[in-house]
Short mmCIF file of C-alpha atoms in Angstrom, two decimals:
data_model
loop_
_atom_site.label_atom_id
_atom_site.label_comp_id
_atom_site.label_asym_id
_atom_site.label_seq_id
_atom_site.Cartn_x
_atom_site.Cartn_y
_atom_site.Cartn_z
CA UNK A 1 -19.16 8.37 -80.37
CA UNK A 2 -21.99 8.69 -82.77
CA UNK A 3 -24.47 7.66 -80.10
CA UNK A 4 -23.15 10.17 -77.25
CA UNK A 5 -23.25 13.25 -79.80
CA UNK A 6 -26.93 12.24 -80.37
CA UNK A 7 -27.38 12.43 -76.52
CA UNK A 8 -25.71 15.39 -76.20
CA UNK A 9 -27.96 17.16 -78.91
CA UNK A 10 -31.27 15.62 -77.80
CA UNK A 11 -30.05 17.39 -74.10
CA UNK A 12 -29.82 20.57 -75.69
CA UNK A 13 -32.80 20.17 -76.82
CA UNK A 14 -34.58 19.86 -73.85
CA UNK A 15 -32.68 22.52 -72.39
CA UNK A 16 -33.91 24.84 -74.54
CA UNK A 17 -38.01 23.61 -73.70
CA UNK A 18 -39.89 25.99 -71.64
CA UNK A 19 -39.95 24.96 -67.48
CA UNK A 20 -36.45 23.34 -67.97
CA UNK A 21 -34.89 25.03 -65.21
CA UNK A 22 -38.11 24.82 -62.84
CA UNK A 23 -37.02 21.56 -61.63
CA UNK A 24 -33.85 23.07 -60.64
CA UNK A 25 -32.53 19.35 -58.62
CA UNK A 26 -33.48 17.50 -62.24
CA UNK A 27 -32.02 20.02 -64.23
CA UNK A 28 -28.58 20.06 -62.51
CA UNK A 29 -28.47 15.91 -63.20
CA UNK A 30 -28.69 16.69 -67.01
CA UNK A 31 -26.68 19.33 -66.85
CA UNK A 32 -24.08 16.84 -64.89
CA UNK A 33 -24.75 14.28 -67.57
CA UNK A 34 -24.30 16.80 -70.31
CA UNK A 35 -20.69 18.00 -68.95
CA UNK A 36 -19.95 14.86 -68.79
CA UNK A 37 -20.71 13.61 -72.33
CA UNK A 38 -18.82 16.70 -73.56
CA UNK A 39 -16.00 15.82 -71.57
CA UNK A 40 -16.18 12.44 -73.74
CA UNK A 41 -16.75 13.36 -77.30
CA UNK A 42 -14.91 16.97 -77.03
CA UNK A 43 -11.32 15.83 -76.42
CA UNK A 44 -11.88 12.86 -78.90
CA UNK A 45 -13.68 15.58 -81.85
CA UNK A 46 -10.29 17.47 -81.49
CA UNK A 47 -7.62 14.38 -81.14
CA UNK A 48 -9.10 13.34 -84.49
CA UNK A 49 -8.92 17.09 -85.85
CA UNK A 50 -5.29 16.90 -84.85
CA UNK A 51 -4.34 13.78 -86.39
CA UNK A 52 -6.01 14.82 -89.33
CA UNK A 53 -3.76 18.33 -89.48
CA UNK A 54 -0.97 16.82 -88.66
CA UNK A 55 -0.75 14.31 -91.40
CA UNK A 56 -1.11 17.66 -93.79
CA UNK A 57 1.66 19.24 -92.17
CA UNK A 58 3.52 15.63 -92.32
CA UNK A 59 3.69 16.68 -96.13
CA UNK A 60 4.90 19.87 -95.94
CA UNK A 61 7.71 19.12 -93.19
CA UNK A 62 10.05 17.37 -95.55
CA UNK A 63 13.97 18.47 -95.22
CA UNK A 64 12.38 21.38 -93.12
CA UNK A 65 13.93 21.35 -89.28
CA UNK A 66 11.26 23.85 -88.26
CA UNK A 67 8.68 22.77 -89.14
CA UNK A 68 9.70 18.89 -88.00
CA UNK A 69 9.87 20.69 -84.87
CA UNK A 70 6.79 21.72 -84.81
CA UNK A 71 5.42 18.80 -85.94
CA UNK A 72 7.23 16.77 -83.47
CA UNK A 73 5.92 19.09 -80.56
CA UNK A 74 2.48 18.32 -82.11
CA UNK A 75 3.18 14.82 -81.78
CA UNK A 76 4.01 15.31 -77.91
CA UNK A 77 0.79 17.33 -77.21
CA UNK A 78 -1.40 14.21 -79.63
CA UNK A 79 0.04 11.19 -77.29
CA UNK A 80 -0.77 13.22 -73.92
CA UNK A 81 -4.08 13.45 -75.40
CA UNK A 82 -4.10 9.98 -76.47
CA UNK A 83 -3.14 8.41 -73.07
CA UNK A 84 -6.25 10.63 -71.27
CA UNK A 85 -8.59 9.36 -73.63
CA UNK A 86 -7.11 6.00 -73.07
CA UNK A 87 -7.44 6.44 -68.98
CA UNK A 88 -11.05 7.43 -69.74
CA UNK A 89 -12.28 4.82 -71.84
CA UNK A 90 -11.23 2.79 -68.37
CA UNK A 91 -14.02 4.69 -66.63
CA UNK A 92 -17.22 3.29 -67.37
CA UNK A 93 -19.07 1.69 -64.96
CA UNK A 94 -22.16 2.73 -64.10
CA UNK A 95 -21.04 4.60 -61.11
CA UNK A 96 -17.56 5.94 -62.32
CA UNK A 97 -19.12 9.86 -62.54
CA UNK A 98 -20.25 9.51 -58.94
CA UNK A 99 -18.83 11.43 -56.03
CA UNK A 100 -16.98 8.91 -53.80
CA UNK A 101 -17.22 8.31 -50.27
CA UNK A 102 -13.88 7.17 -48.88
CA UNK A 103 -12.99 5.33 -45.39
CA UNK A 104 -9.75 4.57 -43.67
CA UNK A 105 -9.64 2.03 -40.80
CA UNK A 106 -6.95 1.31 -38.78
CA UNK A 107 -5.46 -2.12 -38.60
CA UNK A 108 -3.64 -4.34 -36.22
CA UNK A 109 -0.90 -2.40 -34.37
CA UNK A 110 -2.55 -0.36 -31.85
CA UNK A 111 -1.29 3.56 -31.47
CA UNK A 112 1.18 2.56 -35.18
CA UNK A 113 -1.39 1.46 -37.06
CA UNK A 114 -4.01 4.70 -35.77
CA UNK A 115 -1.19 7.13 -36.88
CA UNK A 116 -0.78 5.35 -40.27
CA UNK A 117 -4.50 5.97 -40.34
CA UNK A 118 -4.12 9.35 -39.68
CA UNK A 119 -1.19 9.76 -42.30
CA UNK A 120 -3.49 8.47 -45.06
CA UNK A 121 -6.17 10.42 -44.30
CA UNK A 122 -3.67 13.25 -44.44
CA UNK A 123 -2.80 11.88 -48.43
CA UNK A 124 -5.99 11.56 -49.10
CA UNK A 125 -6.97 15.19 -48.41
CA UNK A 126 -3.97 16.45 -49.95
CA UNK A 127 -4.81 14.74 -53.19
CA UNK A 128 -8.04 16.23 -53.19
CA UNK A 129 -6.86 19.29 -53.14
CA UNK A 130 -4.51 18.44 -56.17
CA UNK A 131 -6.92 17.33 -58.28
CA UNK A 132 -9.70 20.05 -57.37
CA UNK A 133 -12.43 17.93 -55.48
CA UNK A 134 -14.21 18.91 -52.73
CA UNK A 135 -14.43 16.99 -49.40
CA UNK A 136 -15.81 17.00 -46.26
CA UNK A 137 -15.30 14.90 -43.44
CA UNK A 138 -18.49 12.99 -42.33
CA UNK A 139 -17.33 11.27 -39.34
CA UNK A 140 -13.91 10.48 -37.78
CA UNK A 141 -13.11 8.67 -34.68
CA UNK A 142 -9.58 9.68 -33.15
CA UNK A 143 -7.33 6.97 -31.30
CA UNK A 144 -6.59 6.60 -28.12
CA UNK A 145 -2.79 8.12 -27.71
CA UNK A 146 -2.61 9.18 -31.26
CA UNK A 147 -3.82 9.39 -34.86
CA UNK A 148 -7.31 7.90 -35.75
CA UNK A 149 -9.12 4.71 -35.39
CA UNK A 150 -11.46 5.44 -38.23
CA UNK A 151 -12.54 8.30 -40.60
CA UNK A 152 -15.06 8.76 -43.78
CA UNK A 153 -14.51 11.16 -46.45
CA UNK A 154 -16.90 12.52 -48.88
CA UNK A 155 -15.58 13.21 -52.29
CA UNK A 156 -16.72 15.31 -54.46
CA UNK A 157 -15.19 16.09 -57.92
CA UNK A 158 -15.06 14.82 -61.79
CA UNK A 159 -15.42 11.10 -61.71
CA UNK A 160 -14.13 10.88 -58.19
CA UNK A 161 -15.57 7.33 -57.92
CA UNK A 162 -13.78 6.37 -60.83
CA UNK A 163 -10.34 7.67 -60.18
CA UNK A 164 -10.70 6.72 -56.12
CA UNK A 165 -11.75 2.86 -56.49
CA UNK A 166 -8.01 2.41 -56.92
CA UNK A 167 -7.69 2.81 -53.72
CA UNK A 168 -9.56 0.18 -52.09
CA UNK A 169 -7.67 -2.34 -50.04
CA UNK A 170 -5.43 -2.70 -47.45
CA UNK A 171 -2.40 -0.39 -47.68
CA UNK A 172 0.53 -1.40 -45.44
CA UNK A 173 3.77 1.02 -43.81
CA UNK A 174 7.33 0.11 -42.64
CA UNK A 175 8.81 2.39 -40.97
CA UNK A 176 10.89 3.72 -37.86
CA UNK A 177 8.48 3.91 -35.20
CA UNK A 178 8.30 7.29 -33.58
CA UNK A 179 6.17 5.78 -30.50
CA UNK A 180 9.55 3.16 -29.98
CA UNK A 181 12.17 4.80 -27.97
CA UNK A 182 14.10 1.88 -29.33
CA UNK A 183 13.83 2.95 -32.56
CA UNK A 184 12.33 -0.57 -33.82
CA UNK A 185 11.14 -0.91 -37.33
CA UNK A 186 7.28 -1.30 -37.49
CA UNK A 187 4.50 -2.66 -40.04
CA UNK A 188 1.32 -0.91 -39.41
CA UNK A 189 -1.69 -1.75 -41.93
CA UNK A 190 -5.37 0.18 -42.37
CA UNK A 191 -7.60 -0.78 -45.05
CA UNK A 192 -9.72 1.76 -46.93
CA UNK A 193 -13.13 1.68 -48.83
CA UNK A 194 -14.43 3.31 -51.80
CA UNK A 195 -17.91 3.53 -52.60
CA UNK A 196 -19.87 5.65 -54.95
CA UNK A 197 -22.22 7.51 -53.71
CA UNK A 198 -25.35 7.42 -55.00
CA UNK A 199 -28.73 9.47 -55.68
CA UNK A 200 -31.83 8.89 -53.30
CA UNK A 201 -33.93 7.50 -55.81
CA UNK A 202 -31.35 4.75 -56.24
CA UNK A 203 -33.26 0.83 -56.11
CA UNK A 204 -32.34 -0.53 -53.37
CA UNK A 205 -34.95 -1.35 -50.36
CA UNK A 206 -34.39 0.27 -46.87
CA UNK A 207 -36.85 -1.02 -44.36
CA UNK A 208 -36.92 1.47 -41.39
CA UNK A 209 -38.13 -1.37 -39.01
CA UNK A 210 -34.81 -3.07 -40.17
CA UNK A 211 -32.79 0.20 -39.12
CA UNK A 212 -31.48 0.75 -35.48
CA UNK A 213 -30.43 4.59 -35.11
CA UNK A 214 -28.09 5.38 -31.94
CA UNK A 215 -27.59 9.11 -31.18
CA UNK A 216 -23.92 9.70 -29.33
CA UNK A 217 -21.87 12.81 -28.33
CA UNK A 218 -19.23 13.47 -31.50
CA UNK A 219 -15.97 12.32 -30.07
CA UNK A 220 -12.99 14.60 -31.14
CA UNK A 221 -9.48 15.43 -29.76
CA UNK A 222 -10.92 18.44 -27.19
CA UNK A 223 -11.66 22.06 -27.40
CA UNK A 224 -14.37 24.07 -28.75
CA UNK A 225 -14.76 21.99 -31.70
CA UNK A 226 -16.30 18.90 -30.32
CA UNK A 227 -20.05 19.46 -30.03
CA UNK A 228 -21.76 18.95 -25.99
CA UNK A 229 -25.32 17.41 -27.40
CA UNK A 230 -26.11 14.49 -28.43
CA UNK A 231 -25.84 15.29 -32.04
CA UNK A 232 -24.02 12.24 -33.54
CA UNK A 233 -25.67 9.72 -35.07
CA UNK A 234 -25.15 6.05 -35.67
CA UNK A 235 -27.99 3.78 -37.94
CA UNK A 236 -27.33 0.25 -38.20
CA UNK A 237 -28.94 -2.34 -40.93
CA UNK A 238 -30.05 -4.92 -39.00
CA UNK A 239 -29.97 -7.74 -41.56
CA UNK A 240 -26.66 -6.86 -43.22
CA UNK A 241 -24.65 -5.23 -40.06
CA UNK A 242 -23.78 -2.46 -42.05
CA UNK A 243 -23.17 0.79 -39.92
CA UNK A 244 -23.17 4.13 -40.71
CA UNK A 245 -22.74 7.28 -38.35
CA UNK A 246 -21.87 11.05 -38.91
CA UNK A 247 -20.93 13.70 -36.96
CA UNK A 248 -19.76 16.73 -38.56
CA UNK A 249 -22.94 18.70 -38.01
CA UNK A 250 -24.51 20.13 -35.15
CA UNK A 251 -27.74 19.04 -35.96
CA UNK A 252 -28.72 15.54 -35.22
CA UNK A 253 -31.59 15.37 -38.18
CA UNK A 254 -28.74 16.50 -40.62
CA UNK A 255 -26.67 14.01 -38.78
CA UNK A 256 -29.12 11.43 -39.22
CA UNK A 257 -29.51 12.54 -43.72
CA UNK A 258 -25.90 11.91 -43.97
CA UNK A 259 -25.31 8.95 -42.12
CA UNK A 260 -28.69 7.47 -44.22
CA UNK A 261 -26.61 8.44 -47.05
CA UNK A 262 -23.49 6.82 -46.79
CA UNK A 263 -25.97 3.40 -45.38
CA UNK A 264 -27.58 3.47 -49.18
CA UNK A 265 -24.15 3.90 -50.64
CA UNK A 266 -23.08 0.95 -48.60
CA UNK A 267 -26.22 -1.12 -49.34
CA UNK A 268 -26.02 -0.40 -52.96
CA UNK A 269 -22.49 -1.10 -53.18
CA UNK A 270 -22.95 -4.40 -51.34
CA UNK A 271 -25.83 -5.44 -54.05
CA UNK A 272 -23.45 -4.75 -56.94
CA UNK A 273 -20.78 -7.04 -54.96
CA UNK A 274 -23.26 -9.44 -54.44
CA UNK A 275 -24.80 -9.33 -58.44
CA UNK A 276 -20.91 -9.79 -59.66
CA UNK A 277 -20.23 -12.64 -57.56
CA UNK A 278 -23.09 -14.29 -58.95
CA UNK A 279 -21.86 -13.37 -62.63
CA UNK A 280 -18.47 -14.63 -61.80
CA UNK A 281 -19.42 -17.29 -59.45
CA UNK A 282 -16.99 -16.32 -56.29
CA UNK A 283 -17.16 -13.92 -53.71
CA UNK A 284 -15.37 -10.92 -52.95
CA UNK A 285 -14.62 -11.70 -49.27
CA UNK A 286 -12.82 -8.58 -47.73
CA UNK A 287 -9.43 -9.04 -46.78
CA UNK A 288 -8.24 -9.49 -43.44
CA UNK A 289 -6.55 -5.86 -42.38
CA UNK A 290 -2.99 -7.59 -41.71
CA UNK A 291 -0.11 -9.00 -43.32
CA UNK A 292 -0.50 -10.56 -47.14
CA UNK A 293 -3.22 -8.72 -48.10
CA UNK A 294 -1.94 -5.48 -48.66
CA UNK A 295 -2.39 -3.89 -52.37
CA UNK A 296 0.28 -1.20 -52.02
CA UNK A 297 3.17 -0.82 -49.40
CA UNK A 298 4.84 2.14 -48.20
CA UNK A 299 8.44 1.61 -47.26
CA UNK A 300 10.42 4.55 -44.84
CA UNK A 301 12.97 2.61 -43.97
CA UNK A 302 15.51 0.76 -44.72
CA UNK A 303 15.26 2.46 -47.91
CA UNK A 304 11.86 4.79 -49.64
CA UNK A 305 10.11 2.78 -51.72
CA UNK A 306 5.92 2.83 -52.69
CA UNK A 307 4.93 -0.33 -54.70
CA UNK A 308 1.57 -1.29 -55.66
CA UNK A 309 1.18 -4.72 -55.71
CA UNK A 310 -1.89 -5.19 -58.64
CA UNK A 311 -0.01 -3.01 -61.10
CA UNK A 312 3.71 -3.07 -60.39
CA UNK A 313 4.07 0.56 -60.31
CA UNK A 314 6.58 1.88 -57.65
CA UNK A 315 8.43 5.00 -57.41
CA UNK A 316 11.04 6.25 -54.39
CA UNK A 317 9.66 9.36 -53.77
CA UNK A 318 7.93 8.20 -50.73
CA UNK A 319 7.23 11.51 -49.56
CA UNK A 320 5.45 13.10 -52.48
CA UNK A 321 3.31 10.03 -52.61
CA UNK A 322 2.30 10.61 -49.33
CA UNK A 323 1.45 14.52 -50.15
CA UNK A 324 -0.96 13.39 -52.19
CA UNK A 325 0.85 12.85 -55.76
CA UNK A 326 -1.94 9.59 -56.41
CA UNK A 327 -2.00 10.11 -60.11
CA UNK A 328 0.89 7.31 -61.66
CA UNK A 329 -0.86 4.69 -59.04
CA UNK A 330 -4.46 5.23 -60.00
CA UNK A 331 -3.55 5.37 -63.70
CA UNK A 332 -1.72 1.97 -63.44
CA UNK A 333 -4.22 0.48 -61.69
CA UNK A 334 -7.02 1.64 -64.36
CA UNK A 335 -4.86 0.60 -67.12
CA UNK A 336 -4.02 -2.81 -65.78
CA UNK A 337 -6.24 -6.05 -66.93
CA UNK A 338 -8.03 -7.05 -63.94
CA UNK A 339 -6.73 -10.72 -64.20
CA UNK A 340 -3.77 -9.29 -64.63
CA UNK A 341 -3.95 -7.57 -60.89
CA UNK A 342 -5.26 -10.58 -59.45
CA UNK A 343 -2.03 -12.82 -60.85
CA UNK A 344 0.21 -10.33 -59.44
CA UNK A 345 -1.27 -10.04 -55.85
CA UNK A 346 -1.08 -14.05 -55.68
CA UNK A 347 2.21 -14.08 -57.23
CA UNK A 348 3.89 -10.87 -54.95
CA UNK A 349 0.84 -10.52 -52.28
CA UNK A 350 2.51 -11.83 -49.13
CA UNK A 351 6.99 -10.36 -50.40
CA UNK A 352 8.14 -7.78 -49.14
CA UNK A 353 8.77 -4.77 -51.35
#
């Protein structure tokens, strides 16, 4: 903590030189980097403060019921602080304070699995919202009866990468299909990725002769909304096969800056994959979009049930889950050994909930 207050004072410092602000794209990193840090040591500086008070009052509170109230309400307000700065000290990777750029893809099952697509997309969005990000859809491809066969998200919040990389895998629905007018139970599955997105100036080596860029008419749903130019745009890196494509502007060229974005977030996320499974010898093959590979199901029927199959949380509120109420699932996840996931997605991966 020492170290991060001497950051923290050093950035004041050069806050207060003359030309800080003319550089107004540099000065809004360090003044990112500074909120950040005193989102850190602030909460800690007063935890300890509190601790410190409270074992004063501890003193005084003998054979006193009011003030062991008190003190016992302190005590509830010191472990909600606790647990936070517990969650946080679970977000530090080097990309953890990036905004997060989120994608949904439908799995096997046709018209089921696009409107279980379309569903998540929904909780994502509504989660946003609860927790105060911003987003923006950057390109979305809509099924052929129903739903959505694809869809990327940009995120943009505190520590939105952090918080969202929960949510990578393959999530998986049972339910009572409303598309069987025998009333069937269904499994639908769609996978989603989560990948930080990162600054311009981040290393990693984009060779425009390696890039193919397709320009394509945004698809949408109908009406006024979908654009009648040639305004989409798709790049693909020819040595990798990554694609990226957005649509949500009118403008091809801002098309074309967005869709390079999201292909260095990709790039860069894929080096970092690539550097881990060197440090832990074994690759991080994705998972096949289908049954026994899901890391969280969602259960409508027979009975409401969401488990998450890394952590073990579950609750039976289906529903509020699916309104965006992320928070006990990301926090298990976070707080949960990472051998610890793996061992229960071998033991539990391929049950039913």
């Amino acid at each position: 903590m020492p170290h991060k207050e001497k950051i923290i004072a050093d950035i004041q410092a050069q806050m207060s030189q003359e030309g800080f602000w003319e550089h107004q794209e540099q000065a809004n990193k360090v003044m990112q980097e500074l909120k950040t840090l005193k989102n850190i040591v602030e909460p800690f500086a007063d935890c300890v403060k509190r601790v410190s008070d409270a074992k004063e009052f501890l003193e005084l509170a003998a054979d006193d019921e009011d003030l062991d109230k008190q003190l016992a309400d302190e005590a509830a307000v010191l472990t909600t602080q606790i647990d936070a700065l517990e969650l946080q000290a679970h977000l530090s990777g080097p990309f953890d304070n990036a905004n997060a750029l989120l994608s949904i893809n439908a799995g096997a099952g046709g018209t089921e699995s696009c409107d279980w697509a379309s569903m998540l997309l929904r909780m994502y969005t509504r989660h946003a919202d609860l927790k105060g990000y911003k987003y923006e859809t950057i390109d979305i491809l809509h099924g052929d009866e129903a739903g959505i066969k694809s869809a990327t998200l940009r995120i943009e919040g505190d520590r939105a990468y952090g918080f969202l990389k929960s949510e990578k895998g393959v999530h998986r629905l049972v339910r009572i299909s409303p598309f069987d007018s025998n009333k069937r139970r269904h499994t639908s599955f769609a996978s989603v990725e989560v990948i930080p997105e990162v600054e311009d100036d981040t290393e990693v080596d984009i060779n425009p002769s390696e890039l193919r860029i397709d320009v394509f008419r945004a698809s949408g749903p109908g009406g006024q909304s979908v654009n009648t130019t040639d305004s989409a745009v798709r790049i693909t890196h020819l040595p990798t096969g990554i694609v990226a494509q957005s649509q949500k502007e009118r403008s091809q060229l801002q098309n074309k800056a967005q869709a390079m974005k999201v292909l260095r977030a990709r790039l860069t996320a894929l080096k970092v994959q690539e550097q881990e499974a060197v440090m832990n010898k074994e690759a991080g093959d994705k998972q096949k979009i289908e049954w026994g590979s899901q890391i969280r199901s969602y259960v409508l029927h027979p009975y409401l049930m969401v488990k998450d199959h890394r952590s073990g949380v579950e609750t039976g509120n289906a529903q509020k889950v699916l309104d965006g109420e992320l928070d006990p699932f990301i926090e298990g996840f976070l707080k949960t050994k990472p051998e610890d996931r793996d061992k229960r997605l071998k033991q539990k991966g391929n049950d039913d909930v």
